[in-house]
């Protein structure tokens, strides 16, 4: 069974299954969206949880999870970098698990306001008819069959949204998708897991976890370690295939005074445009802010972009040509520009137990790239299952061996050992 809101996890501030002093203790490393939602799932299953992170969400020094565009997408995402077949097969399942949970949170007005999660029309535009691209036909067909709400396909969306016909979009479809105000959502998640009993520790962990597993588990009295460290997994998982893809987003005032208020997400994805240099990413962050993006710069580690950097200027010009009126937009005076490093890896997302050491009780969840929010609950469900396997002494297996089995088995609501 798929992880389900209210049955398996609850958005209220107490654990569904209260732990005892003898309940297994899980140490999660990483305080981003992946770590926090993994903690939420484990806490509601009755585990004791400690989260260690070098930094936490704040308005002063934003985490990657806060900088993210946080538009839910069916894989592959807008930035077009998820291509590994094993990872994609898992990711489609993970994304739909997350879709239904975010939808459930957004459906309750008080929860939607507190968490910053809304359901909003999300429109995808194409420079040629969808039928002319086999990959896009397959993706659209999967989306239609996936259970998303509000699917509609028609070129009339182009006129309805005010897209410049000379830009070249000739086809489009729409669906209702979760759109997340990440600053608000991260604060909500931190408070939620703390209220459910998580212990938050500020500390930077160094070295390959395989080398320090025993000492780390002993120091924290942890039964299992879950690695949710994003780019830091290059060191902590000994994974040299981990690399950043730098991104940037311009934040403009979206109150209807300078251009018609944008009330839907508008995108041309890299796989549709057949170029990472032609991405269109226009997403309302909240009632008053519109995000303008996007760019993908693999292996760029420096966060030295500005509004005047040529690639950012071209990004804005591209979006202004796509949606007339944006040239009049005013940047947010308090927070005009966001930039961050999407954490990718060679074979894309890894949700898998440690394979280099027999008997290891390390579970990895990293490499989500620009899709951490979209894959969040699905990955957390698998993390929980892998924690169970580690505690039961079941030998670790690679993701390639579990891709179909995991989808068939789903989420088992077994009680945590007390």
PDB file of N, CA and C in Angstrom, residues 115-195:
ATOM      1  N   UNK A 115       1.180  25.496   6.157  1.00  0.00           N
ATOM      2  CA  UNK A 115       2.288  24.792   5.502  1.00  0.00           C
ATOM      3  C   UNK A 115       2.798  25.480   4.249  1.00  0.00           C
ATOM      4  N   UNK A 116       2.027  26.414   3.704  1.00  0.00           N
ATOM      5  CA  UNK A 116       2.425  27.061   2.458  1.00  0.00           C
ATOM      6  C   UNK A 116       2.224  26.201   1.229  1.00  0.00           C
ATOM      7  N   UNK A 117       1.353  25.197   1.319  1.00  0.00           N
ATOM      8  CA  UNK A 117       1.120  24.273   0.199  1.00  0.00           C
ATOM      9  C   UNK A 117      -0.234  24.579  -0.429  1.00  0.00           C
ATOM     10  N   UNK A 118      -0.232  24.797  -1.746  1.00  0.00           N
ATOM     11  CA  UNK A 118      -1.471  25.040  -2.484  1.00  0.00           C
ATOM     12  C   UNK A 118      -1.515  24.160  -3.731  1.00  0.00           C
ATOM     13  N   UNK A 119      -2.724  23.844  -4.181  1.00  0.00           N
ATOM     14  CA  UNK A 119      -2.901  23.206  -5.475  1.00  0.00           C
ATOM     15  C   UNK A 119      -3.213  24.300  -6.489  1.00  0.00           C
ATOM     16  N   UNK A 120      -2.520  24.262  -7.622  1.00  0.00           N
ATOM     17  CA  UNK A 120      -2.605  25.343  -8.590  1.00  0.00           C
ATOM     18  C   UNK A 120      -2.504  24.770 -10.000  1.00  0.00           C
ATOM     19  N   UNK A 121      -3.183  25.384 -10.981  1.00  0.00           N
ATOM     20  CA  UNK A 121      -2.983  24.931 -12.363  1.00  0.00           C
ATOM     21  C   UNK A 121      -1.515  25.012 -12.753  1.00  0.00           C
ATOM     22  N   UNK A 122      -1.028  23.955 -13.363  1.00  0.00           N
ATOM     23  CA  UNK A 122       0.362  23.886 -13.817  1.00  0.00           C
ATOM     24  C   UNK A 122       0.340  23.550 -15.299  1.00  0.00           C
ATOM     25  N   UNK A 123       0.825  24.484 -16.119  1.00  0.00           N
ATOM     26  CA  UNK A 123       0.710  24.373 -17.567  1.00  0.00           C
ATOM     27  C   UNK A 123       2.066  24.086 -18.198  1.00  0.00           C
ATOM     28  N   UNK A 124       2.088  23.132 -19.109  1.00  0.00           N
ATOM     29  CA  UNK A 124       3.310  22.736 -19.805  1.00  0.00           C
ATOM     30  C   UNK A 124       3.130  23.008 -21.296  1.00  0.00           C
ATOM     31  N   UNK A 125       4.067  23.763 -21.857  1.00  0.00           N
ATOM     32  CA  UNK A 125       3.963  24.203 -23.249  1.00  0.00           C
ATOM     33  C   UNK A 125       5.034  23.524 -24.095  1.00  0.00           C
ATOM     34  N   UNK A 126       4.712  23.347 -25.393  1.00  0.00           N
ATOM     35  CA  UNK A 126       5.578  22.581 -26.268  1.00  0.00           C
ATOM     36  C   UNK A 126       5.793  23.315 -27.585  1.00  0.00           C
ATOM     37  N   UNK A 127       7.033  23.289 -28.106  1.00  0.00           N
ATOM     38  CA  UNK A 127       7.336  23.985 -29.360  1.00  0.00           C
ATOM     39  C   UNK A 127       6.893  23.215 -30.603  1.00  0.00           C
ATOM     40  N   UNK A 128       6.359  22.019 -30.388  1.00  0.00           N
ATOM     41  CA  UNK A 128       5.831  21.208 -31.484  1.00  0.00           C
ATOM     42  C   UNK A 128       4.712  20.349 -30.918  1.00  0.00           C
ATOM     43  N   UNK A 129       3.830  19.803 -31.750  1.00  0.00           N
ATOM     44  CA  UNK A 129       2.766  18.949 -31.218  1.00  0.00           C
ATOM     45  C   UNK A 129       3.336  17.802 -30.398  1.00  0.00           C
ATOM     46  N   UNK A 130       2.685  17.494 -29.305  1.00  0.00           N
ATOM     47  CA  UNK A 130       3.180  16.437 -28.420  1.00  0.00           C
ATOM     48  C   UNK A 130       3.392  15.141 -29.195  1.00  0.00           C
ATOM     49  N   UNK A 131       2.502  14.858 -30.147  1.00  0.00           N
ATOM     50  CA  UNK A 131       2.591  13.594 -30.893  1.00  0.00           C
ATOM     51  C   UNK A 131       3.869  13.465 -31.713  1.00  0.00           C
ATOM     52  N   UNK A 132       4.556  14.553 -31.961  1.00  0.00           N
ATOM     53  CA  UNK A 132       5.782  14.487 -32.765  1.00  0.00           C
ATOM     54  C   UNK A 132       6.994  14.047 -31.952  1.00  0.00           C
ATOM     55  N   UNK A 133       6.822  13.894 -30.652  1.00  0.00           N
ATOM     56  CA  UNK A 133       7.915  13.490 -29.770  1.00  0.00           C
ATOM     57  C   UNK A 133       7.462  12.278 -28.972  1.00  0.00           C
ATOM     58  N   UNK A 134       7.995  11.112 -29.297  1.00  0.00           N
ATOM     59  CA  UNK A 134       7.554   9.870 -28.664  1.00  0.00           C
ATOM     60  C   UNK A 134       7.685   9.922 -27.152  1.00  0.00           C
ATOM     61  N   UNK A 135       8.801  10.481 -26.664  1.00  0.00           N
ATOM     62  CA  UNK A 135       9.014  10.549 -25.218  1.00  0.00           C
ATOM     63  C   UNK A 135       7.960  11.410 -24.544  1.00  0.00           C
ATOM     64  N   UNK A 136       7.568  12.508 -25.195  1.00  0.00           N
ATOM     65  CA  UNK A 136       6.552  13.384 -24.610  1.00  0.00           C
ATOM     66  C   UNK A 136       5.166  12.746 -24.646  1.00  0.00           C
ATOM     67  N   UNK A 137       4.885  11.984 -25.680  1.00  0.00           N
ATOM     68  CA  UNK A 137       3.604  11.259 -25.737  1.00  0.00           C
ATOM     69  C   UNK A 137       3.524  10.259 -24.596  1.00  0.00           C
ATOM     70  N   UNK A 138       4.615   9.513 -24.372  1.00  0.00           N
ATOM     71  CA  UNK A 138       4.627   8.523 -23.297  1.00  0.00           C
ATOM     72  C   UNK A 138       4.469   9.202 -21.938  1.00  0.00           C
ATOM     73  N   UNK A 139       5.159  10.322 -21.749  1.00  0.00           N
ATOM     74  CA  UNK A 139       5.064  11.033 -20.476  1.00  0.00           C
ATOM     75  C   UNK A 139       3.648  11.552 -20.252  1.00  0.00           C
ATOM     76  N   UNK A 140       3.039  12.157 -21.282  1.00  0.00           N
ATOM     77  CA  UNK A 140       1.676  12.677 -21.154  1.00  0.00           C
ATOM     78  C   UNK A 140       0.692  11.547 -20.860  1.00  0.00           C
ATOM     79  N   UNK A 141       0.864  10.418 -21.525  1.00  0.00           N
ATOM     80  CA  UNK A 141      -0.020   9.277 -21.297  1.00  0.00           C
ATOM     81  C   UNK A 141       0.091   8.774 -19.861  1.00  0.00           C
ATOM     82  N   UNK A 142       1.313   8.705 -19.342  1.00  0.00           N
ATOM     83  CA  UNK A 142       1.515   8.294 -17.956  1.00  0.00           C
ATOM     84  C   UNK A 142       0.871   9.279 -16.986  1.00  0.00           C
ATOM     85  N   UNK A 143       1.011  10.559 -17.275  1.00  0.00           N
ATOM     86  CA  UNK A 143       0.411  11.575 -16.400  1.00  0.00           C
ATOM     87  C   UNK A 143      -1.106  11.434 -16.388  1.00  0.00           C
ATOM     88  N   UNK A 144      -1.702  11.241 -17.553  1.00  0.00           N
ATOM     89  CA  UNK A 144      -3.159  11.104 -17.620  1.00  0.00           C
ATOM     90  C   UNK A 144      -3.651   9.913 -16.811  1.00  0.00           C
ATOM     91  N   UNK A 145      -2.845   8.848 -16.782  1.00  0.00           N
ATOM     92  CA  UNK A 145      -3.238   7.625 -16.075  1.00  0.00           C
ATOM     93  C   UNK A 145      -2.800   7.607 -14.614  1.00  0.00           C
ATOM     94  N   UNK A 146      -2.097   8.639 -14.185  1.00  0.00           N
ATOM     95  CA  UNK A 146      -1.427   8.591 -12.879  1.00  0.00           C
ATOM     96  C   UNK A 146      -2.328   8.905 -11.695  1.00  0.00           C
ATOM     97  N   UNK A 147      -3.435   9.606 -11.952  1.00  0.00           N
ATOM     98  CA  UNK A 147      -4.298  10.006 -10.845  1.00  0.00           C
ATOM     99  C   UNK A 147      -4.193  11.471 -10.481  1.00  0.00           C
ATOM    100  N   UNK A 148      -3.484  12.281 -11.297  1.00  0.00           N
ATOM    101  CA  UNK A 148      -3.455  13.718 -11.039  1.00  0.00           C
ATOM    102  C   UNK A 148      -4.838  14.298 -11.314  1.00  0.00           C
ATOM    103  N   UNK A 149      -5.098  15.427 -10.664  1.00  0.00           N
ATOM    104  CA  UNK A 149      -6.400  16.080 -10.862  1.00  0.00           C
ATOM    105  C   UNK A 149      -6.290  17.161 -11.942  1.00  0.00           C
ATOM    106  N   UNK A 150      -7.416  17.421 -12.606  1.00  0.00           N
ATOM    107  CA  UNK A 150      -7.538  18.570 -13.486  1.00  0.00           C
ATOM    108  C   UNK A 150      -6.786  18.498 -14.790  1.00  0.00           C
ATOM    109  N   UNK A 151      -6.489  17.288 -15.286  1.00  0.00           N
ATOM    110  CA  UNK A 151      -5.751  17.213 -16.548  1.00  0.00           C
ATOM    111  C   UNK A 151      -6.612  17.723 -17.696  1.00  0.00           C
ATOM    112  N   UNK A 152      -5.989  18.559 -18.531  1.00  0.00           N
ATOM    113  CA  UNK A 152      -6.653  19.075 -19.740  1.00  0.00           C
ATOM    114  C   UNK A 152      -5.573  19.323 -20.780  1.00  0.00           C
ATOM    115  N   UNK A 153      -5.842  18.926 -22.004  1.00  0.00           N
ATOM    116  CA  UNK A 153      -4.876  19.135 -23.075  1.00  0.00           C
ATOM    117  C   UNK A 153      -5.537  19.963 -24.177  1.00  0.00           C
ATOM    118  N   UNK A 154      -4.881  21.062 -24.585  1.00  0.00           N
ATOM    119  CA  UNK A 154      -5.423  21.884 -25.656  1.00  0.00           C
ATOM    120  C   UNK A 154      -4.581  23.113 -25.914  1.00  0.00           C
ATOM    121  N   UNK A 155      -4.430  23.479 -27.179  1.00  0.00           N
ATOM    122  CA  UNK A 155      -3.639  24.658 -27.540  1.00  0.00           C
ATOM    123  C   UNK A 155      -4.294  25.946 -27.089  1.00  0.00           C
ATOM    124  N   UNK A 156      -5.583  25.907 -26.732  1.00  0.00           N
ATOM    125  CA  UNK A 156      -6.252  27.121 -26.262  1.00  0.00           C
ATOM    126  C   UNK A 156      -5.659  27.635 -24.955  1.00  0.00           C
ATOM    127  N   UNK A 157      -4.926  26.766 -24.232  1.00  0.00           N
ATOM    128  CA  UNK A 157      -4.259  27.211 -22.999  1.00  0.00           C
ATOM    129  C   UNK A 157      -3.258  28.317 -23.324  1.00  0.00           C
ATOM    130  N   UNK A 158      -2.654  28.264 -24.506  1.00  0.00           N
ATOM    131  CA  UNK A 158      -1.651  29.255 -24.901  1.00  0.00           C
ATOM    132  C   UNK A 158      -2.271  30.652 -24.907  1.00  0.00           C
ATOM    133  N   UNK A 159      -3.438  30.790 -25.541  1.00  0.00           N
ATOM    134  CA  UNK A 159      -4.118  32.087 -25.574  1.00  0.00           C
ATOM    135  C   UNK A 159      -4.644  32.473 -24.200  1.00  0.00           C
ATOM    136  N   UNK A 160      -5.201  31.495 -23.500  1.00  0.00           N
ATOM    137  CA  UNK A 160      -5.800  31.774 -22.198  1.00  0.00           C
ATOM    138  C   UNK A 160      -4.779  32.346 -21.220  1.00  0.00           C
ATOM    139  N   UNK A 161      -3.550  31.879 -21.279  1.00  0.00           N
ATOM    140  CA  UNK A 161      -2.514  32.341 -20.348  1.00  0.00           C
ATOM    141  C   UNK A 161      -1.752  33.562 -20.864  1.00  0.00           C
ATOM    142  N   UNK A 162      -2.095  34.046 -22.040  1.00  0.00           N
ATOM    143  CA  UNK A 162      -1.460  35.245 -22.557  1.00  0.00           C
ATOM    144  C   UNK A 162      -0.062  35.036 -23.089  1.00  0.00           C
ATOM    145  N   UNK A 163       0.251  33.821 -23.527  1.00  0.00           N
ATOM    146  CA  UNK A 163       1.579  33.519 -24.061  1.00  0.00           C
ATOM    147  C   UNK A 163       1.722  34.164 -25.432  1.00  0.00           C
ATOM    148  N   UNK A 164       2.872  34.760 -25.696  1.00  0.00           N
ATOM    149  CA  UNK A 164       3.124  35.388 -26.990  1.00  0.00           C
ATOM    150  C   UNK A 164       3.152  34.303 -28.071  1.00  0.00           C
ATOM    151  N   UNK A 165       2.228  34.374 -29.061  1.00  0.00           N
ATOM    152  CA  UNK A 165       2.193  33.318 -30.087  1.00  0.00           C
ATOM    153  C   UNK A 165       3.462  33.247 -30.913  1.00  0.00           C
ATOM    154  N   UNK A 166       4.206  34.351 -30.984  1.00  0.00           N
ATOM    155  CA  UNK A 166       5.435  34.336 -31.779  1.00  0.00           C
ATOM    156  C   UNK A 166       6.573  33.609 -31.073  1.00  0.00           C
ATOM    157  N   UNK A 167       6.383  33.261 -29.779  1.00  0.00           N
ATOM    158  CA  UNK A 167       7.451  32.574 -29.069  1.00  0.00           C
ATOM    159  C   UNK A 167       7.657  31.159 -29.594  1.00  0.00           C
ATOM    160  N   UNK A 168       6.578  30.559 -30.112  1.00  0.00           N
ATOM    161  CA  UNK A 168       6.739  29.250 -30.728  1.00  0.00           C
ATOM    162  C   UNK A 168       6.028  28.110 -30.045  1.00  0.00           C
ATOM    163  N   UNK A 169       5.297  28.371 -28.969  1.00  0.00           N
ATOM    164  CA  UNK A 169       4.533  27.300 -28.329  1.00  0.00           C
ATOM    165  C   UNK A 169       3.318  26.971 -29.190  1.00  0.00           C
ATOM    166  N   UNK A 170       3.134  25.689 -29.496  1.00  0.00           N
ATOM    167  CA  UNK A 170       2.025  25.279 -30.359  1.00  0.00           C
ATOM    168  C   UNK A 170       1.106  24.257 -29.698  1.00  0.00           C
ATOM    169  N   UNK A 171       1.516  23.706 -28.568  1.00  0.00           N
ATOM    170  CA  UNK A 171       0.709  22.693 -27.894  1.00  0.00           C
ATOM    171  C   UNK A 171       0.890  22.865 -26.392  1.00  0.00           C
ATOM    172  N   UNK A 172      -0.072  22.345 -25.607  1.00  0.00           N
ATOM    173  CA  UNK A 172       0.009  22.522 -24.157  1.00  0.00           C
ATOM    174  C   UNK A 172      -0.925  21.552 -23.458  1.00  0.00           C
ATOM    175  N   UNK A 173      -0.591  21.248 -22.202  1.00  0.00           N
ATOM    176  CA  UNK A 173      -1.553  20.591 -21.329  1.00  0.00           C
ATOM    177  C   UNK A 173      -1.420  21.152 -19.922  1.00  0.00           C
ATOM    178  N   UNK A 174      -2.450  20.880 -19.125  1.00  0.00           N
ATOM    179  CA  UNK A 174      -2.546  21.459 -17.785  1.00  0.00           C
ATOM    180  C   UNK A 174      -2.966  20.388 -16.791  1.00  0.00           C
ATOM    181  N   UNK A 175      -2.491  20.534 -15.573  1.00  0.00           N
ATOM    182  CA  UNK A 175      -2.954  19.691 -14.479  1.00  0.00           C
ATOM    183  C   UNK A 175      -2.877  20.501 -13.191  1.00  0.00           C
ATOM    184  N   UNK A 176      -3.580  20.050 -12.180  1.00  0.00           N
ATOM    185  CA  UNK A 176      -3.474  20.677 -10.868  1.00  0.00           C
ATOM    186  C   UNK A 176      -2.274  20.082 -10.147  1.00  0.00           C
ATOM    187  N   UNK A 177      -1.396  20.936  -9.643  1.00  0.00           N
ATOM    188  CA  UNK A 177      -0.163  20.453  -9.018  1.00  0.00           C
ATOM    189  C   UNK A 177       0.099  21.195  -7.718  1.00  0.00           C
ATOM    190  N   UNK A 178       0.730  20.532  -6.754  1.00  0.00           N
ATOM    191  CA  UNK A 178       1.155  21.225  -5.541  1.00  0.00           C
ATOM    192  C   UNK A 178       2.227  22.276  -5.858  1.00  0.00           C
ATOM    193  N   UNK A 179       2.029  23.473  -5.335  1.00  0.00           N
ATOM    194  CA  UNK A 179       3.008  24.550  -5.415  1.00  0.00           C
ATOM    195  C   UNK A 179       3.299  24.968  -3.974  1.00  0.00           C
ATOM    196  N   UNK A 180       4.563  25.054  -3.618  1.00  0.00           N
ATOM    197  CA  UNK A 180       4.933  25.147  -2.203  1.00  0.00           C
ATOM    198  C   UNK A 180       5.751  26.399  -1.921  1.00  0.00           C
ATOM    199  N   UNK A 181       5.308  27.168  -0.938  1.00  0.00           N
ATOM    200  CA  UNK A 181       6.078  28.296  -0.410  1.00  0.00           C
ATOM    201  C   UNK A 181       7.111  27.697   0.540  1.00  0.00           C
ATOM    202  N   UNK A 182       8.328  27.548   0.063  1.00  0.00           N
ATOM    203  CA  UNK A 182       9.317  26.730   0.771  1.00  0.00           C
ATOM    204  C   UNK A 182       9.767  27.322   2.101  1.00  0.00           C
ATOM    205  N   UNK A 183       9.854  28.646   2.188  1.00  0.00           N
ATOM    206  CA  UNK A 183      10.228  29.248   3.477  1.00  0.00           C
ATOM    207  C   UNK A 183       9.216  28.862   4.554  1.00  0.00           C
ATOM    208  N   UNK A 184       7.943  29.007   4.206  1.00  0.00           N
ATOM    209  CA  UNK A 184       6.886  28.671   5.162  1.00  0.00           C
ATOM    210  C   UNK A 184       6.835  27.168   5.419  1.00  0.00           C
ATOM    211  N   UNK A 185       6.981  26.370   4.363  1.00  0.00           N
ATOM    212  CA  UNK A 185       6.875  24.920   4.500  1.00  0.00           C
ATOM    213  C   UNK A 185       8.002  24.342   5.347  1.00  0.00           C
ATOM    214  N   UNK A 186       9.210  24.850   5.176  1.00  0.00           N
ATOM    215  CA  UNK A 186      10.332  24.324   5.960  1.00  0.00           C
ATOM    216  C   UNK A 186      10.170  24.634   7.445  1.00  0.00           C
ATOM    217  N   UNK A 187       9.706  25.819   7.770  1.00  0.00           N
ATOM    218  CA  UNK A 187       9.455  26.140   9.178  1.00  0.00           C
ATOM    219  C   UNK A 187       8.356  25.252   9.747  1.00  0.00           C
ATOM    220  N   UNK A 188       7.326  25.015   8.954  1.00  0.00           N
ATOM    221  CA  UNK A 188       6.214  24.158   9.385  1.00  0.00           C
ATOM    222  C   UNK A 188       6.700  22.724   9.619  1.00  0.00           C
ATOM    223  N   UNK A 189       7.517  22.204   8.717  1.00  0.00           N
ATOM    224  CA  UNK A 189       8.028  20.840   8.870  1.00  0.00           C
ATOM    225  C   UNK A 189       8.925  20.719  10.096  1.00  0.00           C
ATOM    226  N   UNK A 190       9.775  21.715  10.330  1.00  0.00           N
ATOM    227  CA  UNK A 190      10.645  21.670  11.502  1.00  0.00           C
ATOM    228  C   UNK A 190       9.828  21.647  12.791  1.00  0.00           C
ATOM    229  N   UNK A 191       8.825  22.512  12.871  1.00  0.00           N
ATOM    230  CA  UNK A 191       7.972  22.537  14.064  1.00  0.00           C
ATOM    231  C   UNK A 191       7.198  21.240  14.210  1.00  0.00           C
ATOM    232  N   UNK A 192       6.741  20.683  13.090  1.00  0.00           N
ATOM    233  CA  UNK A 192       5.947  19.452  13.123  1.00  0.00           C
ATOM    234  C   UNK A 192       6.763  18.289  13.691  1.00  0.00           C
ATOM    235  N   UNK A 193       7.972  18.087  13.163  1.00  0.00           N
ATOM    236  CA  UNK A 193       8.754  16.941  13.636  1.00  0.00           C
ATOM    237  C   UNK A 193       9.224  17.149  15.079  1.00  0.00           C
ATOM    238  N   UNK A 194       9.507  18.387  15.460  1.00  0.00           N
ATOM    239  CA  UNK A 194       9.861  18.643  16.860  1.00  0.00           C
ATOM    240  C   UNK A 194       8.693  18.321  17.774  1.00  0.00           C
ATOM    241  N   UNK A 195       7.490  18.730  17.372  1.00  0.00           N
ATOM    242  CA  UNK A 195       6.308  18.443  18.186  1.00  0.00           C
ATOM    243  C   UNK A 195       6.016  16.951  18.255  1.00  0.00           C
TER     244      UNK A 195
END
